[in-house]
mmCIF file of C-alpha atoms in Angstrom:
data_model
loop_
_atom_site.group_PDB
_atom_site.id
_atom_site.type_symbol
_atom_site.label_atom_id
_atom_site.label_comp_id
_atom_site.label_asym_id
_atom_site.label_seq_id
_atom_site.Cartn_x
_atom_site.Cartn_y
_atom_site.Cartn_z
ATOM 1 C CA UNK A 1 0.000 0.000 0.000
ATOM 2 C CA UNK A 2 2.808 2.421 0.903
ATOM 3 C CA UNK A 3 4.703 1.687 -2.343
ATOM 4 C CA UNK A 4 1.547 2.285 -4.364
ATOM 5 C CA UNK A 5 0.977 5.607 -2.618
ATOM 6 C CA UNK A 6 4.575 6.646 -3.324
ATOM 7 C CA UNK A 7 4.244 5.774 -7.008
ATOM 8 C CA UNK A 8 1.032 7.814 -7.154
ATOM 9 C CA UNK A 9 2.850 10.709 -5.476
ATOM 10 C CA UNK A 10 5.595 10.541 -8.131
ATOM 11 C CA UNK A 11 3.028 10.685 -10.952
ATOM 12 C CA UNK A 12 1.250 13.614 -9.324
ATOM 13 C CA UNK A 13 4.552 15.461 -8.837
ATOM 14 C CA UNK A 14 5.364 15.092 -12.541
ATOM 15 C CA UNK A 15 1.902 16.399 -13.450
ATOM 16 C CA UNK A 16 2.389 19.351 -11.082
ATOM 17 C CA UNK A 17 5.714 20.254 -12.736
ATOM 18 C CA UNK A 18 4.062 20.037 -16.150
ATOM 19 C CA UNK A 19 1.237 22.261 -14.958
ATOM 20 C CA UNK A 20 3.700 24.817 -13.591
ATOM 21 C CA UNK A 21 5.468 24.906 -16.963
ATOM 22 C CA UNK A 22 2.157 25.429 -18.777
ATOM 23 C CA UNK A 23 1.224 28.154 -16.278
ATOM 24 C CA UNK A 24 4.476 30.043 -16.916
ATOM 25 C CA UNK A 25 3.968 29.711 -20.682
ATOM 26 C CA UNK A 26 0.410 31.006 -20.350
ATOM 27 C CA UNK A 27 1.529 34.082 -18.415
ATOM 28 C CA UNK A 28 4.322 34.722 -20.922
ATOM 29 C CA UNK A 29 1.750 34.851 -23.729
ATOM 30 C CA UNK A 30 -0.449 37.163 -21.667
ATOM 31 C CA UNK A 31 2.595 39.356 -21.006
ATOM 32 C CA UNK A 32 3.261 39.631 -24.750
ATOM 33 C CA UNK A 33 -0.341 40.719 -25.314
ATOM 34 C CA UNK A 34 -0.035 43.276 -22.504
ATOM 35 C CA UNK A 35 3.177 44.748 -24.023
ATOM 36 C CA UNK A 36 1.449 45.090 -27.394
ATOM 37 C CA UNK A 37 -1.537 46.880 -25.895
ATOM 38 C CA UNK A 38 0.416 49.147 -23.529
ATOM 39 C CA UNK A 39 3.965 50.247 -24.567
ATOM 40 C CA UNK A 40 4.766 51.188 -20.949
ATOM 41 C CA UNK A 41 5.414 47.524 -20.133
ATOM 42 C CA UNK A 42 7.442 46.881 -23.298
ATOM 43 C CA UNK A 43 10.828 46.673 -21.567
ATOM 44 C CA UNK A 44 9.555 45.486 -18.158
ATOM 45 C CA UNK A 45 10.049 41.866 -17.118
ATOM 46 C CA UNK A 46 7.055 39.646 -16.630
ATOM 47 C CA UNK A 47 7.292 39.887 -12.840
ATOM 48 C CA UNK A 48 7.242 43.692 -13.023
ATOM 49 C CA UNK A 49 3.977 43.823 -14.995
ATOM 50 C CA UNK A 50 0.490 43.744 -13.409
ATOM 51 C CA UNK A 51 0.503 40.012 -14.153
ATOM 52 C CA UNK A 52 3.497 39.450 -11.886
ATOM 53 C CA UNK A 53 1.684 39.195 -8.511
ATOM 54 C CA UNK A 54 -0.838 36.744 -9.938
ATOM 55 C CA UNK A 55 1.975 34.635 -11.407
ATOM 56 C CA UNK A 56 3.849 34.511 -8.102
ATOM 57 C CA UNK A 57 0.742 33.587 -6.114
ATOM 58 C CA UNK A 58 -0.248 30.811 -8.497
ATOM 59 C CA UNK A 59 3.289 29.440 -8.640
ATOM 60 C CA UNK A 60 3.376 29.282 -4.843
ATOM 61 C CA UNK A 61 0.000 27.561 -4.810
ATOM 62 C CA UNK A 62 1.102 24.933 -7.320
ATOM 63 C CA UNK A 63 4.556 24.359 -5.865
ATOM 64 C CA UNK A 64 3.088 23.651 -2.400
ATOM 65 C CA UNK A 65 3.009 19.928 -2.979
ATOM 66 C CA UNK A 66 4.323 17.017 -0.956
ATOM 67 C CA UNK A 67 7.290 15.480 -2.807
ATOM 68 C CA UNK A 68 7.499 11.707 -3.066
ATOM 69 C CA UNK A 69 9.289 9.563 -0.441
ATOM 70 C CA UNK A 70 9.199 12.415 2.094
ATOM 71 C CA UNK A 71 7.104 10.330 4.476
ATOM 72 C CA UNK A 72 10.102 8.021 5.015
ATOM 73 C CA UNK A 73 11.994 10.917 6.586
ATOM 74 C CA UNK A 74 9.134 12.824 8.198
ATOM 75 C CA UNK A 75 6.149 10.763 9.309
ATOM 76 C CA UNK A 76 3.776 13.735 9.443
ATOM 77 C CA UNK A 77 4.604 14.905 5.928
ATOM 78 C CA UNK A 78 1.399 13.295 4.699
ATOM 79 C CA UNK A 79 -0.506 16.278 6.062
ATOM 80 C CA UNK A 80 1.079 18.408 3.324
ATOM 81 C CA UNK A 81 -1.434 16.834 0.956
ATOM 82 C CA UNK A 82 -4.018 19.204 2.414
ATOM 83 C CA UNK A 83 -2.206 22.060 0.660
ATOM 84 C CA UNK A 84 -3.641 20.817 -2.619
ATOM 85 C CA UNK A 85 -6.928 22.509 -1.762
ATOM 86 C CA UNK A 86 -5.223 25.905 -2.056
ATOM 87 C CA UNK A 87 -5.455 25.364 -5.807
ATOM 88 C CA UNK A 88 -9.166 26.067 -5.586
ATOM 89 C CA UNK A 89 -8.088 29.695 -5.532
ATOM 90 C CA UNK A 90 -7.005 29.350 -9.161
ATOM 91 C CA UNK A 91 -10.443 28.034 -10.096
ATOM 92 C CA UNK A 92 -12.126 30.972 -8.369
ATOM 93 C CA UNK A 93 -9.838 33.477 -10.104
ATOM 94 C CA UNK A 94 -10.404 31.887 -13.493
ATOM 95 C CA UNK A 95 -14.144 32.107 -12.933
ATOM 96 C CA UNK A 96 -13.716 35.777 -12.145
ATOM 97 C CA UNK A 97 -11.628 36.326 -15.297
ATOM 98 C CA UNK A 98 -14.274 34.582 -17.403
ATOM 99 C CA UNK A 99 -17.026 36.944 -16.226
ATOM 100 C CA UNK A 100 -16.337 39.360 -19.066
ATOM 101 C CA UNK A 101 -16.730 36.565 -21.610
ATOM 102 C CA UNK A 102 -19.707 35.024 -19.802
ATOM 103 C CA UNK A 103 -21.728 38.234 -19.625
ATOM 104 C CA UNK A 104 -21.715 40.646 -22.578
ATOM 105 C CA UNK A 105 -21.251 44.382 -22.203
ATOM 106 C CA UNK A 106 -25.011 44.963 -22.269
ATOM 107 C CA UNK A 107 -25.457 42.665 -19.275
ATOM 108 C CA UNK A 108 -22.781 44.498 -17.317
ATOM 109 C CA UNK A 109 -24.489 47.796 -18.163
ATOM 110 C CA UNK A 110 -27.842 46.462 -16.952
ATOM 111 C CA UNK A 111 -26.192 45.223 -13.771
ATOM 112 C CA UNK A 112 -24.522 48.615 -13.221
ATOM 113 C CA UNK A 113 -27.800 50.474 -13.719
ATOM 114 C CA UNK A 114 -29.544 48.046 -11.355
ATOM 115 C CA UNK A 115 -26.875 48.393 -8.703
ATOM 116 C CA UNK A 116 -25.658 44.793 -9.100
ATOM 117 C CA UNK A 117 -22.158 43.490 -9.608
ATOM 118 C CA UNK A 118 -21.901 40.547 -11.980
ATOM 119 C CA UNK A 119 -19.278 38.774 -9.896
ATOM 120 C CA UNK A 120 -18.816 35.115 -9.068
ATOM 121 C CA UNK A 121 -21.473 35.295 -6.337
ATOM 122 C CA UNK A 122 -24.042 36.502 -8.849
ATOM 123 C CA UNK A 123 -22.907 33.820 -11.318
ATOM 124 C CA UNK A 124 -23.364 31.107 -8.685
ATOM 125 C CA UNK A 125 -26.851 32.343 -7.849
ATOM 126 C CA UNK A 126 -27.746 32.501 -11.541
ATOM 127 C CA UNK A 127 -26.550 28.919 -12.065
ATOM 128 C CA UNK A 128 -28.537 27.706 -9.043
ATOM 129 C CA UNK A 129 -31.615 29.517 -10.355
ATOM 130 C CA UNK A 130 -31.294 28.254 -13.928
ATOM 131 C CA UNK A 131 -29.981 24.712 -13.285
ATOM 132 C CA UNK A 132 -30.877 23.945 -9.633
ATOM 133 C CA UNK A 133 -30.826 20.145 -9.786
ATOM 134 C CA UNK A 134 -27.661 19.832 -11.869
ATOM 135 C CA UNK A 135 -25.795 22.463 -9.819
ATOM 136 C CA UNK A 136 -26.715 20.904 -6.483
ATOM 137 C CA UNK A 137 -25.722 17.458 -7.713
ATOM 138 C CA UNK A 138 -22.346 18.786 -8.886
ATOM 139 C CA UNK A 139 -21.753 20.678 -5.622
ATOM 140 C CA UNK A 140 -22.653 17.610 -3.596
ATOM 141 C CA UNK A 141 -20.389 15.225 -5.523
ATOM 142 C CA UNK A 142 -17.427 17.617 -5.523
ATOM 143 C CA UNK A 143 -17.778 18.433 -1.824
ATOM 144 C CA UNK A 144 -18.159 14.732 -0.994
ATOM 145 C CA UNK A 145 -14.914 13.946 -2.824
ATOM 146 C CA UNK A 146 -13.033 16.853 -1.197
ATOM 147 C CA UNK A 147 -14.137 16.102 2.368
ATOM 148 C CA UNK A 148 -13.467 12.389 1.843
ATOM 149 C CA UNK A 149 -9.916 13.089 0.693
ATOM 150 C CA UNK A 150 -9.319 15.441 3.625
ATOM 151 C CA UNK A 151 -10.576 12.791 6.031
ATOM 152 C CA UNK A 152 -8.378 10.174 4.360
ATOM 153 C CA UNK A 153 -5.319 12.368 4.876
ATOM 154 C CA UNK A 154 -5.882 12.782 8.611
ATOM 155 C CA UNK A 155 -7.276 9.259 9.212
ATOM 156 C CA UNK A 156 -5.083 7.296 6.817
ATOM 157 C CA UNK A 157 -4.004 4.743 9.458
ATOM 158 C CA UNK A 158 -7.598 3.825 10.322
ATOM 159 C CA UNK A 159 -9.885 4.335 7.325
ATOM 160 C CA UNK A 160 -9.831 3.459 3.641
ATOM 161 C CA UNK A 161 -11.029 5.908 1.020
ATOM 162 C CA UNK A 162 -14.384 4.160 0.516
ATOM 163 C CA UNK A 163 -14.909 4.235 4.283
ATOM 164 C CA UNK A 164 -14.146 7.960 4.296
ATOM 165 C CA UNK A 165 -16.692 8.507 1.521
ATOM 166 C CA UNK A 166 -19.287 6.557 3.503
ATOM 167 C CA UNK A 167 -18.541 8.446 6.727
ATOM 168 C CA UNK A 168 -18.707 11.844 5.032
ATOM 169 C CA UNK A 169 -21.932 10.879 3.263
ATOM 170 C CA UNK A 170 -23.751 9.886 6.453
ATOM 171 C CA UNK A 171 -22.346 13.002 8.136
ATOM 172 C CA UNK A 172 -23.448 15.409 5.392
ATOM 173 C CA UNK A 173 -26.912 13.877 5.336
ATOM 174 C CA UNK A 174 -27.053 14.294 9.156
ATOM 175 C CA UNK A 175 -27.806 10.569 9.573
ATOM 176 C CA UNK A 176 -24.756 9.562 11.560
ATOM 177 C CA UNK A 177 -25.055 5.802 12.107
ATOM 178 C CA UNK A 178 -22.052 5.748 14.409
ATOM 179 C CA UNK A 179 -20.474 2.585 12.990
ATOM 180 C CA UNK A 180 -17.460 4.639 11.812
ATOM 181 C CA UNK A 181 -15.982 7.650 13.563
ATOM 182 C CA UNK A 182 -12.730 9.651 13.355
ATOM 183 C CA UNK A 183 -10.062 9.231 16.039
ATOM 184 C CA UNK A 184 -7.934 12.330 15.527
ATOM 185 C CA UNK A 185 -8.857 15.902 16.335
ATOM 186 C CA UNK A 186 -8.363 16.963 12.713
ATOM 187 C CA UNK A 187 -10.670 14.166 11.581
ATOM 188 C CA UNK A 188 -13.377 15.364 13.953
ATOM 189 C CA UNK A 189 -12.881 18.910 12.675
ATOM 190 C CA UNK A 190 -13.295 17.732 9.063
ATOM 191 C CA UNK A 191 -16.518 15.919 10.011
ATOM 192 C CA UNK A 192 -17.814 19.062 11.741
ATOM 193 C CA UNK A 193 -17.246 21.140 8.618
ATOM 194 C CA UNK A 194 -18.840 18.403 6.517
ATOM 195 C CA UNK A 195 -21.901 18.384 8.785
ATOM 196 C CA UNK A 196 -22.306 22.175 8.563
ATOM 197 C CA UNK A 197 -21.924 22.072 4.794
ATOM 198 C CA UNK A 198 -24.384 19.162 4.606
ATOM 199 C CA UNK A 199 -27.015 21.172 6.500
ATOM 200 C CA UNK A 200 -26.738 23.952 3.908
ATOM 201 C CA UNK A 201 -26.894 21.545 0.975
ATOM 202 C CA UNK A 202 -29.855 19.702 2.520
ATOM 203 C CA UNK A 203 -31.731 22.981 2.935
ATOM 204 C CA UNK A 204 -31.078 23.841 -0.717
ATOM 205 C CA UNK A 205 -32.256 20.376 -1.806
ATOM 206 C CA UNK A 206 -35.469 20.786 0.195
ATOM 207 C CA UNK A 207 -36.064 24.187 -1.419
ATOM 208 C CA UNK A 208 -35.490 22.767 -4.917
ATOM 209 C CA UNK A 209 -37.808 19.803 -4.294
ATOM 210 C CA UNK A 210 -40.477 22.128 -2.898
ATOM 211 C CA UNK A 211 -40.279 24.344 -5.987
ATOM 212 C CA UNK A 212 -40.458 21.260 -8.215
ATOM 213 C CA UNK A 213 -43.660 19.914 -6.635
ATOM 214 C CA UNK A 214 -45.242 23.323 -6.035
ATOM 215 C CA UNK A 215 -48.364 23.949 -8.097
ATOM 216 C CA UNK A 216 -48.094 27.059 -10.231
ATOM 217 C CA UNK A 217 -50.922 29.585 -10.598
ATOM 218 C CA UNK A 218 -51.738 28.322 -14.085
ATOM 219 C CA UNK A 219 -51.854 24.693 -12.902
ATOM 220 C CA UNK A 220 -53.949 25.732 -9.926
ATOM 221 C CA UNK A 221 -56.478 27.455 -12.205
ATOM 222 C CA UNK A 222 -56.741 24.350 -14.376
ATOM 223 C CA UNK A 223 -57.207 22.054 -11.353
ATOM 224 C CA UNK A 224 -59.855 24.309 -9.810
ATOM 225 C CA UNK A 225 -61.618 24.661 -13.154
ATOM 226 C CA UNK A 226 -61.836 20.891 -13.600
ATOM 227 C CA UNK A 227 -62.881 20.428 -9.976
ATOM 228 C CA UNK A 228 -65.607 23.037 -10.349
ATOM 229 C CA UNK A 229 -66.974 21.300 -13.430
ATOM 230 C CA UNK A 230 -67.083 17.948 -11.622
ATOM 231 C CA UNK A 231 -68.761 19.537 -8.603
ATOM 232 C CA UNK A 232 -71.341 21.170 -10.834
ATOM 233 C CA UNK A 233 -72.208 17.788 -12.320
ATOM 234 C CA UNK A 234 -72.488 16.321 -8.806
ATOM 235 C CA UNK A 235 -74.697 19.253 -7.794
ATOM 236 C CA UNK A 236 -77.038 18.667 -10.742
ATOM 237 C CA UNK A 237 -77.274 14.975 -9.938
ATOM 238 C CA UNK A 238 -78.078 15.698 -6.274
ATOM 239 C CA UNK A 239 -80.797 18.137 -7.309
ATOM 240 C CA UNK A 240 -82.206 15.573 -9.754
ATOM 241 C CA UNK A 241 -82.344 12.865 -7.097
ATOM 242 C CA UNK A 242 -84.124 15.262 -4.725
ATOM 243 C CA UNK A 243 -86.782 16.090 -7.330
ATOM 244 C CA UNK A 244 -87.237 12.402 -8.181
ATOM 245 C CA UNK A 245 -87.718 11.388 -4.553
ATOM 246 C CA UNK A 246 -90.092 14.324 -3.923
ATOM 247 C CA UNK A 247 -92.235 13.192 -6.844
ATOM 248 C CA UNK A 248 -92.216 9.617 -5.535
ATOM 249 C CA UNK A 249 -93.214 10.737 -2.050
ATOM 250 C CA UNK A 250 -96.023 12.960 -3.374
ATOM 251 C CA UNK A 251 -97.312 10.188 -5.637
ATOM 252 C CA UNK A 252 -97.209 7.613 -2.851
ATOM 253 C CA UNK A 253 -99.009 9.914 -0.418
ATOM 254 C CA UNK A 254 -101.629 10.698 -3.060
ATOM 255 C CA UNK A 255 -102.528 7.072 -3.743
ATOM 256 C CA UNK A 256 -102.126 5.726 -0.222
ATOM 257 C CA UNK A 257 -104.033 6.654 2.889
ATOM 258 C CA UNK A 258 -102.395 5.847 6.194
ATOM 259 C CA UNK A 259 -104.432 3.796 8.670
ATOM 260 C CA UNK A 260 -103.703 4.587 12.333
ATOM 261 C CA UNK A 261 -102.150 1.678 14.192
ATOM 262 C CA UNK A 262 -101.444 -0.358 11.048
ATOM 263 C CA UNK A 263 -97.949 -0.395 9.461
ATOM 264 C CA UNK A 264 -98.299 -1.494 5.840
ATOM 265 C CA UNK A 265 -95.737 -2.071 3.070
ATOM 266 C CA UNK A 266 -96.611 1.301 1.585
ATOM 267 C CA UNK A 267 -95.791 2.971 4.896
ATOM 268 C CA UNK A 268 -92.420 1.240 4.997
ATOM 269 C CA UNK A 269 -91.724 2.353 1.428
ATOM 270 C CA UNK A 270 -92.730 5.904 2.308
ATOM 271 C CA UNK A 271 -90.344 5.858 5.288
ATOM 272 C CA UNK A 272 -87.474 4.698 3.075
ATOM 273 C CA UNK A 273 -88.232 7.442 0.542
ATOM 274 C CA UNK A 274 -88.287 10.104 3.254
ATOM 275 C CA UNK A 275 -84.967 8.829 4.613
ATOM 276 C CA UNK A 276 -83.431 8.935 1.108
ATOM 277 C CA UNK A 277 -84.833 12.435 0.650
ATOM 278 C CA UNK A 278 -83.162 13.667 3.818
ATOM 279 C CA UNK A 279 -79.893 12.057 2.726
ATOM 280 C CA UNK A 280 -80.184 13.684 -0.726
ATOM 281 C CA UNK A 281 -80.782 17.082 0.870
ATOM 282 C CA UNK A 282 -77.645 16.716 2.968
ATOM 283 C CA UNK A 283 -75.634 15.683 -0.096
ATOM 284 C CA UNK A 284 -77.022 18.644 -2.033
ATOM 285 C CA UNK A 285 -76.035 21.095 0.711
ATOM 286 C CA UNK A 286 -72.536 19.654 0.902
ATOM 287 C CA UNK A 287 -72.122 19.722 -2.885
ATOM 288 C CA UNK A 288 -73.401 23.310 -3.022
ATOM 289 C CA UNK A 289 -70.961 24.389 -0.299
ATOM 290 C CA UNK A 290 -68.007 22.760 -2.083
ATOM 291 C CA UNK A 291 -69.075 24.243 -5.417
ATOM 292 C CA UNK A 292 -69.326 27.763 -3.992
ATOM 293 C CA UNK A 293 -65.954 27.468 -2.220
ATOM 294 C CA UNK A 294 -64.234 26.274 -5.412
ATOM 295 C CA UNK A 295 -65.947 28.974 -7.505
ATOM 296 C CA UNK A 296 -64.845 31.747 -5.121
ATOM 297 C CA UNK A 297 -61.255 30.441 -5.044
ATOM 298 C CA UNK A 298 -61.202 30.198 -8.823
ATOM 299 C CA UNK A 299 -62.616 33.697 -9.214
ATOM 300 C CA UNK A 300 -59.892 35.062 -6.915
ATOM 301 C CA UNK A 301 -57.044 33.772 -9.111
ATOM 302 C CA UNK A 302 -58.582 34.263 -12.553
ATOM 303 C CA UNK A 303 -56.635 36.562 -14.890
ATOM 304 C CA UNK A 304 -58.106 39.918 -15.707
ATOM 305 C CA UNK A 305 -58.729 39.185 -19.390
ATOM 306 C CA UNK A 306 -61.006 36.188 -18.645
ATOM 307 C CA UNK A 307 -64.657 37.224 -18.436
ATOM 308 C CA UNK A 308 -67.347 35.261 -16.567
ATOM 309 C CA UNK A 309 -69.110 34.617 -19.892
ATOM 310 C CA UNK A 310 -66.035 32.893 -21.344
ATOM 311 C CA UNK A 311 -65.639 30.882 -18.183
ATOM 312 C CA UNK A 312 -69.305 29.821 -18.244
ATOM 313 C CA UNK A 313 -69.096 28.747 -21.883
ATOM 314 C CA UNK A 314 -65.985 26.638 -21.349
ATOM 315 C CA UNK A 315 -67.430 25.158 -18.176
ATOM 316 C CA UNK A 316 -70.716 24.290 -19.907
ATOM 317 C CA UNK A 317 -68.790 22.589 -22.701
ATOM 318 C CA UNK A 318 -66.836 20.535 -20.163
ATOM 319 C CA UNK A 319 -70.058 19.549 -18.372
ATOM 320 C CA UNK A 320 -71.619 18.457 -21.670
ATOM 321 C CA UNK A 321 -68.536 16.392 -22.468
ATOM 322 C CA UNK A 322 -68.655 14.711 -19.046
ATOM 323 C CA UNK A 323 -72.370 13.900 -19.386
ATOM 324 C CA UNK A 324 -71.896 12.630 -22.937
ATOM 325 C CA UNK A 325 -69.027 10.404 -21.794
ATOM 326 C CA UNK A 326 -71.182 9.038 -18.980
ATOM 327 C CA UNK A 327 -74.044 8.359 -21.398
ATOM 328 C CA UNK A 328 -71.728 6.449 -23.737
ATOM 329 C CA UNK A 329 -70.429 4.355 -20.861
ATOM 330 C CA UNK A 330 -73.980 3.515 -19.759
ATOM 331 C CA UNK A 331 -74.928 2.510 -23.315
ATOM 332 C CA UNK A 332 -71.864 0.292 -23.594
ATOM 333 C CA UNK A 333 -72.722 -1.306 -20.257
ATOM 334 C CA UNK A 334 -76.303 -2.000 -21.380
ATOM 335 C CA UNK A 335 -75.017 -3.506 -24.612
ATOM 336 C CA UNK A 336 -72.652 -5.799 -22.709
ATOM 337 C CA UNK A 337 -75.439 -6.860 -20.362
ATOM 338 C CA UNK A 338 -77.693 -7.622 -23.329
ATOM 339 C CA UNK A 339 -74.911 -9.678 -24.922
ATOM 340 C CA UNK A 340 -74.403 -11.667 -21.734
ATOM 341 C CA UNK A 341 -78.144 -12.301 -21.433
ATOM 342 C CA UNK A 342 -78.282 -13.570 -25.034
ATOM 343 C CA UNK A 343 -75.326 -15.881 -24.453
ATOM 344 C CA UNK A 344 -76.910 -17.345 -21.280
ATOM 345 C CA UNK A 345 -80.135 -18.099 -23.180
#
């Protein structure tokens, strides 16, 4: 395991030297462009130009790397691997340099007039607003890898990398099973930072999920419109059943005279009809209450350009479609029943 780690360190050191050479070449080309644009820096060395401080800082950041086989001389040299995270500064600066190319001059003018600075903070917010799921997934994976590597550096004698990934994952999700735990103080500190970062990421995930399942105003209007149409059909059916039972009760009372002390079949039928009538009245009141509540809620969120006449026409068309569909289903059911009766005969 130690020999494999040393070989990996040698490969990384070679890549770092190659990256430093490319960085110096890149700044030399930028220096040539600067001398062409401004003759003041024509005779000045690269370090003496405005690019010099940035070159020195980035060279220091890249050179801060643990050389191979140093752990054989100094046992705590492995902690120098944490210096690799200083290179995130280069990524932040490159993002800042790309702002001019990312946002055109008109966007910068709009931001200036609005009192906003189109910096990396604004770019991050814009990315989270435009691509919330993809951005959060990328942030989570990158942070998981970074915290896992940091934990591996400080807990290398106890944990493997996959165990570090598992421990950081359960820590960031605030689950914390307790089957694995860091032993060193630096390991506990890394887990604390991972937990704080996980709380922030979890809150952002909850906000994104809530926005994804939230019903928009347009969807809410459509749902209420369909619900109102269904409730109107139910209201008409309740009213029809009430009228039908009233006619049955009146007809039964007209043709039947009650005899005191004698409970006939007609009296029992009349009692059932009166009970059904009371039930239908209760259903009608409930349906009317629900219909009025839905209609008032729909009226409150209707756009200004929609008139009640247009709404009534569309609603009537939907009611006719629902009744026609119900009629077709009843006819198909009767036809199937007739077919079954013919087959049985």
